[in-house]
Short mmCIF file of N, CA and C in Angstrom, two decimals:
data_model
loop_
_atom_site.label_atom_id
_atom_site.label_comp_id
_atom_site.label_asym_id
_atom_site.label_seq_id
_atom_site.Cartn_x
_atom_site.Cartn_y
_atom_site.Cartn_z
N MET A 1 51.08 -21.60 -55.13
CA MET A 1 51.04 -20.48 -56.05
C MET A 1 52.47 -20.02 -56.29
N PRO A 2 52.94 -20.00 -57.55
CA PRO A 2 54.34 -19.72 -57.85
C PRO A 2 54.78 -18.31 -57.46
N ASP A 3 53.92 -17.29 -57.51
CA ASP A 3 54.31 -15.92 -57.20
C ASP A 3 54.25 -15.61 -55.71
N PHE A 4 53.73 -16.53 -54.90
CA PHE A 4 53.59 -16.26 -53.47
C PHE A 4 54.93 -16.35 -52.77
N VAL A 5 55.24 -15.31 -52.00
CA VAL A 5 56.42 -15.28 -51.15
C VAL A 5 55.97 -14.72 -49.81
N LEU A 6 56.27 -15.43 -48.74
CA LEU A 6 55.93 -14.97 -47.41
C LEU A 6 56.75 -13.73 -47.07
N HIS A 7 56.08 -12.71 -46.56
CA HIS A 7 56.77 -11.47 -46.19
C HIS A 7 57.91 -11.78 -45.22
N GLN A 8 59.02 -11.12 -45.41
CA GLN A 8 60.24 -11.36 -44.63
C GLN A 8 59.99 -11.24 -43.13
N GLN A 9 59.19 -10.27 -42.70
CA GLN A 9 58.94 -10.08 -41.27
C GLN A 9 58.17 -11.26 -40.68
N LEU A 10 57.19 -11.76 -41.41
CA LEU A 10 56.45 -12.94 -40.93
C LEU A 10 57.37 -14.16 -40.87
N ALA A 11 58.20 -14.32 -41.89
CA ALA A 11 59.14 -15.45 -41.90
C ALA A 11 60.10 -15.37 -40.72
N GLN A 12 60.51 -14.18 -40.37
CA GLN A 12 61.46 -13.98 -39.27
C GLN A 12 60.80 -14.18 -37.90
N ASP A 13 59.55 -13.76 -37.75
CA ASP A 13 58.88 -13.74 -36.45
C ASP A 13 58.09 -14.99 -36.12
N CYS A 14 57.92 -15.89 -37.07
CA CYS A 14 56.97 -16.99 -36.91
C CYS A 14 57.57 -18.35 -37.21
N PHE A 15 56.89 -19.37 -36.69
CA PHE A 15 57.15 -20.76 -37.03
C PHE A 15 56.10 -21.19 -38.04
N ASN A 16 56.47 -22.05 -38.98
CA ASN A 16 55.49 -22.62 -39.89
C ASN A 16 54.79 -23.78 -39.20
N VAL A 17 53.47 -23.77 -39.23
CA VAL A 17 52.67 -24.84 -38.63
C VAL A 17 52.18 -25.80 -39.71
N GLY A 18 51.78 -25.27 -40.85
CA GLY A 18 51.26 -26.11 -41.93
C GLY A 18 50.51 -25.28 -42.95
N SER A 19 49.79 -25.96 -43.82
CA SER A 19 49.06 -25.29 -44.88
C SER A 19 47.64 -25.79 -44.95
N PHE A 20 46.72 -24.87 -45.12
CA PHE A 20 45.36 -25.17 -45.52
C PHE A 20 45.31 -25.04 -47.04
N ALA A 21 44.16 -25.24 -47.63
CA ALA A 21 44.04 -25.13 -49.09
C ALA A 21 44.44 -23.74 -49.59
N LEU A 22 44.06 -22.69 -48.86
CA LEU A 22 44.36 -21.32 -49.29
C LEU A 22 45.53 -20.70 -48.53
N THR A 23 45.63 -20.97 -47.25
CA THR A 23 46.53 -20.20 -46.39
C THR A 23 47.67 -21.01 -45.82
N GLU A 24 48.73 -20.28 -45.48
CA GLU A 24 49.81 -20.81 -44.66
C GLU A 24 49.44 -20.50 -43.22
N LEU A 25 49.65 -21.46 -42.35
CA LEU A 25 49.38 -21.29 -40.93
C LEU A 25 50.70 -21.12 -40.20
N LEU A 26 50.85 -20.01 -39.51
CA LEU A 26 52.07 -19.67 -38.79
C LEU A 26 51.77 -19.52 -37.30
N MET A 27 52.80 -19.64 -36.49
CA MET A 27 52.69 -19.35 -35.06
C MET A 27 53.72 -18.29 -34.72
N MET A 28 53.26 -17.21 -34.11
CA MET A 28 54.16 -16.13 -33.69
C MET A 28 55.08 -16.65 -32.60
N ASN A 29 56.35 -16.30 -32.70
CA ASN A 29 57.32 -16.72 -31.70
C ASN A 29 57.25 -15.78 -30.49
N ASP A 30 56.12 -15.86 -29.79
CA ASP A 30 55.88 -15.08 -28.57
C ASP A 30 55.13 -15.97 -27.60
N SER A 31 55.82 -16.47 -26.61
CA SER A 31 55.24 -17.44 -25.68
C SER A 31 54.24 -16.83 -24.70
N GLN A 32 54.06 -15.52 -24.72
CA GLN A 32 53.12 -14.88 -23.81
C GLN A 32 51.67 -15.13 -24.16
N TYR A 33 51.41 -15.46 -25.44
CA TYR A 33 50.05 -15.69 -25.92
C TYR A 33 50.09 -16.78 -26.98
N PRO A 34 49.13 -17.70 -26.99
CA PRO A 34 48.99 -18.55 -28.18
C PRO A 34 48.54 -17.64 -29.33
N TRP A 35 49.38 -17.48 -30.33
CA TRP A 35 49.18 -16.46 -31.36
C TRP A 35 49.50 -17.09 -32.71
N PHE A 36 48.48 -17.20 -33.55
CA PHE A 36 48.60 -17.85 -34.84
C PHE A 36 48.17 -16.90 -35.95
N ILE A 37 48.70 -17.13 -37.13
CA ILE A 37 48.46 -16.23 -38.26
C ILE A 37 48.17 -17.03 -39.52
N LEU A 38 47.13 -16.63 -40.23
CA LEU A 38 46.82 -17.22 -41.54
C LEU A 38 47.24 -16.23 -42.62
N VAL A 39 47.97 -16.73 -43.63
CA VAL A 39 48.43 -15.89 -44.74
C VAL A 39 47.97 -16.53 -46.04
N PRO A 40 47.03 -15.89 -46.75
CA PRO A 40 46.62 -16.44 -48.05
C PRO A 40 47.80 -16.48 -49.02
N ARG A 41 47.93 -17.59 -49.72
CA ARG A 41 49.01 -17.73 -50.71
C ARG A 41 48.58 -17.07 -52.02
N ARG A 42 48.46 -15.77 -51.96
CA ARG A 42 48.11 -14.97 -53.13
C ARG A 42 49.10 -13.82 -53.23
N HIS A 43 49.54 -13.55 -54.43
CA HIS A 43 50.56 -12.53 -54.68
C HIS A 43 49.95 -11.12 -54.63
N ASN A 44 50.63 -10.23 -53.92
CA ASN A 44 50.32 -8.80 -53.94
C ASN A 44 48.90 -8.49 -53.47
N ILE A 45 48.46 -9.15 -52.40
CA ILE A 45 47.14 -8.88 -51.81
C ILE A 45 47.36 -8.26 -50.44
N ARG A 46 46.71 -7.12 -50.21
CA ARG A 46 46.85 -6.42 -48.94
C ARG A 46 45.58 -6.50 -48.09
N GLU A 47 44.44 -6.60 -48.73
CA GLU A 47 43.15 -6.51 -48.04
C GLU A 47 42.25 -7.69 -48.43
N ILE A 48 41.36 -8.05 -47.54
CA ILE A 48 40.45 -9.17 -47.80
C ILE A 48 39.59 -8.91 -49.03
N TYR A 49 39.12 -7.69 -49.21
CA TYR A 49 38.25 -7.39 -50.35
C TYR A 49 38.94 -7.61 -51.69
N GLN A 50 40.28 -7.65 -51.72
CA GLN A 50 41.01 -7.88 -52.96
C GLN A 50 41.00 -9.35 -53.38
N LEU A 51 40.63 -10.22 -52.47
CA LEU A 51 40.52 -11.65 -52.81
C LEU A 51 39.27 -11.88 -53.64
N GLY A 52 39.32 -12.88 -54.51
CA GLY A 52 38.12 -13.28 -55.22
C GLY A 52 37.11 -13.88 -54.25
N GLN A 53 35.88 -14.00 -54.69
CA GLN A 53 34.81 -14.50 -53.81
C GLN A 53 35.13 -15.88 -53.24
N ALA A 54 35.63 -16.78 -54.06
CA ALA A 54 35.94 -18.13 -53.57
C ALA A 54 37.06 -18.08 -52.52
N ASP A 55 38.06 -17.23 -52.73
CA ASP A 55 39.14 -17.10 -51.76
C ASP A 55 38.65 -16.46 -50.46
N ARG A 56 37.73 -15.50 -50.56
CA ARG A 56 37.16 -14.90 -49.35
C ARG A 56 36.45 -15.96 -48.52
N GLN A 57 35.69 -16.79 -49.20
CA GLN A 57 34.96 -17.85 -48.49
C GLN A 57 35.93 -18.86 -47.88
N ALA A 58 36.98 -19.20 -48.62
CA ALA A 58 37.98 -20.14 -48.10
C ALA A 58 38.70 -19.55 -46.89
N LEU A 59 39.04 -18.27 -46.94
CA LEU A 59 39.70 -17.62 -45.81
C LEU A 59 38.79 -17.65 -44.58
N GLN A 60 37.54 -17.35 -44.76
CA GLN A 60 36.59 -17.38 -43.65
C GLN A 60 36.48 -18.79 -43.07
N ALA A 61 36.38 -19.78 -43.93
CA ALA A 61 36.25 -21.16 -43.47
C ALA A 61 37.52 -21.60 -42.72
N GLU A 62 38.69 -21.28 -43.26
CA GLU A 62 39.95 -21.67 -42.61
C GLU A 62 40.14 -20.93 -41.29
N SER A 63 39.73 -19.67 -41.25
CA SER A 63 39.78 -18.90 -40.01
C SER A 63 38.87 -19.53 -38.95
N CYS A 64 37.70 -19.96 -39.35
CA CYS A 64 36.78 -20.59 -38.41
C CYS A 64 37.31 -21.94 -37.92
N LEU A 65 37.92 -22.72 -38.81
CA LEU A 65 38.53 -23.99 -38.39
C LEU A 65 39.61 -23.74 -37.34
N LEU A 66 40.46 -22.75 -37.60
CA LEU A 66 41.52 -22.41 -36.66
C LEU A 66 40.93 -21.92 -35.34
N ALA A 67 39.95 -21.03 -35.41
CA ALA A 67 39.35 -20.48 -34.20
C ALA A 67 38.71 -21.58 -33.35
N GLU A 68 38.01 -22.50 -34.00
CA GLU A 68 37.38 -23.61 -33.26
C GLU A 68 38.43 -24.48 -32.58
N ALA A 69 39.53 -24.75 -33.28
CA ALA A 69 40.60 -25.56 -32.68
C ALA A 69 41.23 -24.83 -31.50
N LEU A 70 41.48 -23.53 -31.65
CA LEU A 70 42.08 -22.76 -30.57
C LEU A 70 41.14 -22.69 -29.36
N ALA A 71 39.86 -22.52 -29.61
CA ALA A 71 38.89 -22.48 -28.51
C ALA A 71 38.84 -23.81 -27.78
N SER A 72 38.94 -24.89 -28.52
CA SER A 72 38.91 -26.22 -27.92
C SER A 72 40.17 -26.51 -27.10
N ILE A 73 41.31 -26.14 -27.63
CA ILE A 73 42.59 -26.42 -26.96
C ILE A 73 42.79 -25.51 -25.75
N TYR A 74 42.56 -24.21 -25.93
CA TYR A 74 42.98 -23.23 -24.93
C TYR A 74 41.86 -22.70 -24.02
N ARG A 75 40.60 -22.89 -24.41
CA ARG A 75 39.47 -22.38 -23.62
C ARG A 75 39.68 -20.90 -23.23
N PRO A 76 39.83 -20.03 -24.23
CA PRO A 76 40.14 -18.63 -23.93
C PRO A 76 38.93 -17.86 -23.41
N ASP A 77 39.22 -16.73 -22.78
CA ASP A 77 38.15 -15.79 -22.43
C ASP A 77 37.69 -15.06 -23.69
N LYS A 78 38.61 -14.87 -24.63
CA LYS A 78 38.31 -14.19 -25.89
C LYS A 78 39.34 -14.57 -26.93
N LEU A 79 38.90 -14.68 -28.17
CA LEU A 79 39.81 -14.83 -29.31
C LEU A 79 39.85 -13.50 -30.04
N ASN A 80 41.03 -12.91 -30.18
CA ASN A 80 41.17 -11.71 -30.99
C ASN A 80 41.56 -12.14 -32.39
N ILE A 81 40.71 -11.82 -33.35
CA ILE A 81 40.95 -12.16 -34.75
C ILE A 81 40.95 -10.85 -35.53
N ALA A 82 42.06 -10.57 -36.22
CA ALA A 82 42.17 -9.28 -36.90
C ALA A 82 43.17 -9.32 -38.04
N ALA A 83 42.87 -8.52 -39.06
CA ALA A 83 43.79 -8.29 -40.17
C ALA A 83 44.31 -6.87 -40.02
N ILE A 84 45.38 -6.70 -39.26
CA ILE A 84 45.90 -5.36 -38.97
C ILE A 84 46.80 -4.88 -40.12
N GLY A 85 47.96 -5.48 -40.29
CA GLY A 85 48.81 -5.21 -41.44
C GLY A 85 49.40 -3.82 -41.55
N ASN A 86 49.54 -3.09 -40.45
CA ASN A 86 50.15 -1.77 -40.55
C ASN A 86 51.65 -1.85 -40.81
N LEU A 87 52.31 -2.84 -40.25
CA LEU A 87 53.76 -2.99 -40.45
C LEU A 87 54.10 -3.98 -41.55
N VAL A 88 53.26 -4.99 -41.72
CA VAL A 88 53.45 -6.01 -42.76
C VAL A 88 52.29 -5.88 -43.74
N PRO A 89 52.53 -5.35 -44.94
CA PRO A 89 51.43 -5.10 -45.86
C PRO A 89 50.77 -6.36 -46.44
N GLN A 90 51.46 -7.48 -46.45
CA GLN A 90 50.89 -8.72 -46.98
C GLN A 90 49.68 -9.12 -46.14
N LEU A 91 48.57 -9.45 -46.79
CA LEU A 91 47.37 -9.84 -46.06
C LEU A 91 47.67 -11.02 -45.15
N HIS A 92 47.35 -10.84 -43.87
CA HIS A 92 47.50 -11.91 -42.89
C HIS A 92 46.47 -11.67 -41.79
N LEU A 93 45.97 -12.77 -41.25
CA LEU A 93 44.88 -12.72 -40.27
C LEU A 93 45.37 -13.30 -38.95
N HIS A 94 45.49 -12.44 -37.94
CA HIS A 94 45.94 -12.85 -36.61
C HIS A 94 44.81 -13.55 -35.85
N HIS A 95 45.17 -14.57 -35.08
CA HIS A 95 44.26 -15.27 -34.16
C HIS A 95 45.02 -15.36 -32.83
N VAL A 96 44.62 -14.52 -31.88
CA VAL A 96 45.33 -14.44 -30.61
C VAL A 96 44.41 -14.90 -29.48
N VAL A 97 44.86 -15.91 -28.76
CA VAL A 97 44.12 -16.42 -27.61
C VAL A 97 44.34 -15.46 -26.45
N ARG A 98 43.24 -15.01 -25.84
CA ARG A 98 43.34 -14.04 -24.76
C ARG A 98 42.65 -14.55 -23.50
N TYR A 99 43.24 -14.18 -22.39
CA TYR A 99 42.69 -14.47 -21.07
C TYR A 99 42.65 -13.18 -20.26
N GLN A 100 41.69 -13.07 -19.37
CA GLN A 100 41.62 -11.90 -18.51
C GLN A 100 42.86 -11.79 -17.62
N THR A 101 43.56 -12.88 -17.47
CA THR A 101 44.77 -12.90 -16.64
C THR A 101 46.05 -12.66 -17.44
N ASP A 102 45.95 -12.50 -18.79
CA ASP A 102 47.18 -12.32 -19.55
C ASP A 102 47.74 -10.92 -19.33
N LYS A 103 48.99 -10.80 -19.59
CA LYS A 103 49.79 -9.61 -19.30
C LYS A 103 49.23 -8.33 -19.93
N ALA A 104 48.64 -8.43 -21.10
CA ALA A 104 48.18 -7.24 -21.82
C ALA A 104 46.70 -6.94 -21.62
N TRP A 105 45.95 -7.84 -21.04
CA TRP A 105 44.49 -7.69 -20.92
C TRP A 105 44.15 -6.38 -20.23
N PRO A 106 43.17 -5.65 -20.68
CA PRO A 106 42.28 -5.88 -21.82
C PRO A 106 42.76 -5.21 -23.10
N ALA A 107 43.96 -4.66 -23.09
CA ALA A 107 44.48 -3.96 -24.26
C ALA A 107 44.84 -4.95 -25.37
N PRO A 108 44.95 -4.47 -26.61
CA PRO A 108 45.46 -5.33 -27.68
C PRO A 108 46.90 -5.74 -27.39
N VAL A 109 47.32 -6.86 -27.94
CA VAL A 109 48.69 -7.35 -27.71
C VAL A 109 49.71 -6.68 -28.61
N TRP A 110 49.28 -6.09 -29.72
CA TRP A 110 50.20 -5.53 -30.70
C TRP A 110 50.99 -4.37 -30.11
N GLY A 111 52.30 -4.56 -30.02
CA GLY A 111 53.19 -3.51 -29.57
C GLY A 111 53.12 -3.19 -28.08
N LYS A 112 52.36 -3.96 -27.34
CA LYS A 112 52.18 -3.68 -25.91
C LYS A 112 53.44 -4.02 -25.12
N PHE A 113 53.99 -5.22 -25.38
CA PHE A 113 55.20 -5.69 -24.70
C PHE A 113 56.13 -6.33 -25.72
N ALA A 114 57.41 -6.34 -25.40
CA ALA A 114 58.36 -7.05 -26.26
C ALA A 114 58.00 -8.54 -26.25
N SER A 115 58.21 -9.19 -27.39
CA SER A 115 57.90 -10.62 -27.46
C SER A 115 58.86 -11.41 -26.56
N LEU A 116 58.36 -12.55 -26.12
CA LEU A 116 59.14 -13.47 -25.29
C LEU A 116 59.23 -14.79 -26.06
N PRO A 117 60.33 -15.03 -26.77
CA PRO A 117 60.43 -16.23 -27.61
C PRO A 117 60.24 -17.51 -26.79
N TYR A 118 59.75 -18.53 -27.47
CA TYR A 118 59.59 -19.84 -26.85
C TYR A 118 60.96 -20.39 -26.47
N ALA A 119 61.00 -21.15 -25.38
CA ALA A 119 62.24 -21.78 -24.92
C ALA A 119 62.15 -23.29 -25.12
N GLY A 120 63.30 -23.91 -25.33
CA GLY A 120 63.36 -25.37 -25.45
C GLY A 120 62.41 -25.89 -26.52
N ASP A 121 61.62 -26.89 -26.13
CA ASP A 121 60.70 -27.51 -27.10
C ASP A 121 59.26 -27.01 -26.93
N GLN A 122 59.07 -25.88 -26.25
CA GLN A 122 57.72 -25.34 -26.05
C GLN A 122 57.00 -25.08 -27.37
N ALA A 123 57.69 -24.47 -28.31
CA ALA A 123 57.07 -24.15 -29.60
C ALA A 123 56.64 -25.42 -30.32
N GLU A 124 57.52 -26.40 -30.36
CA GLU A 124 57.18 -27.65 -31.06
C GLU A 124 56.01 -28.36 -30.39
N GLN A 125 55.92 -28.32 -29.09
CA GLN A 125 54.79 -28.93 -28.38
C GLN A 125 53.48 -28.24 -28.76
N ARG A 126 53.49 -26.91 -28.79
CA ARG A 126 52.29 -26.15 -29.14
C ARG A 126 51.90 -26.42 -30.59
N ILE A 127 52.88 -26.46 -31.48
CA ILE A 127 52.61 -26.72 -32.90
C ILE A 127 52.05 -28.12 -33.10
N THR A 128 52.64 -29.11 -32.46
CA THR A 128 52.17 -30.50 -32.57
C THR A 128 50.74 -30.63 -32.09
N GLN A 129 50.42 -29.97 -30.99
CA GLN A 129 49.06 -30.02 -30.45
C GLN A 129 48.05 -29.43 -31.44
N LEU A 130 48.39 -28.30 -32.04
CA LEU A 130 47.48 -27.67 -32.99
C LEU A 130 47.36 -28.49 -34.27
N ARG A 131 48.48 -29.00 -34.77
CA ARG A 131 48.41 -29.85 -35.98
C ARG A 131 47.49 -31.04 -35.75
N SER A 132 47.59 -31.64 -34.59
CA SER A 132 46.75 -32.79 -34.27
C SER A 132 45.28 -32.39 -34.27
N ALA A 133 44.96 -31.24 -33.71
CA ALA A 133 43.57 -30.77 -33.64
C ALA A 133 43.01 -30.42 -35.01
N LEU A 134 43.88 -30.02 -35.94
CA LEU A 134 43.43 -29.58 -37.26
C LEU A 134 43.43 -30.68 -38.32
N GLN A 135 43.91 -31.86 -37.98
CA GLN A 135 43.86 -32.97 -38.94
C GLN A 135 42.41 -33.35 -39.17
N PRO A 136 41.98 -33.62 -40.34
CA PRO A 136 42.67 -33.75 -41.62
C PRO A 136 42.62 -32.47 -42.48
N HIS A 137 42.38 -31.31 -41.91
CA HIS A 137 42.22 -30.09 -42.69
C HIS A 137 43.51 -29.52 -43.22
N LEU A 138 44.63 -29.81 -42.55
CA LEU A 138 45.91 -29.33 -43.05
C LEU A 138 46.37 -30.22 -44.21
N ILE A 139 46.94 -29.60 -45.25
CA ILE A 139 47.38 -30.38 -46.40
C ILE A 139 48.85 -30.76 -46.31
N ASN A 140 49.56 -30.21 -45.34
CA ASN A 140 50.95 -30.63 -45.07
C ASN A 140 51.36 -30.25 -43.68
#
């Protein structure tokens, strides 16, 4: 989509993992939690209800594909899936893998602790594993 521009904060805080038909798949640069974000490539959309019906269905389907892959890879106690957007107005859907043993449990991860960036090739390993699990659904 020619008018789509990823919000500066998401671009700064995340790694690009790939693209689904509707969304960009990002990984938050916080090694404390497997944390992924879907961003619909639609201009000036803040809320899910602003998407057309076909885009809503595509977002739901892509979210479910991601959630299934994360559940398979990480075997979480819980997946937190949310469209918060208080600081970044661009519509984006967080998928955070949670364990009862993680640092923030049972509280939400948002703003709880400072992020801990990935070291060395940790991020690339996590991205490669997820890309492999999502083939052939990713378009790049």
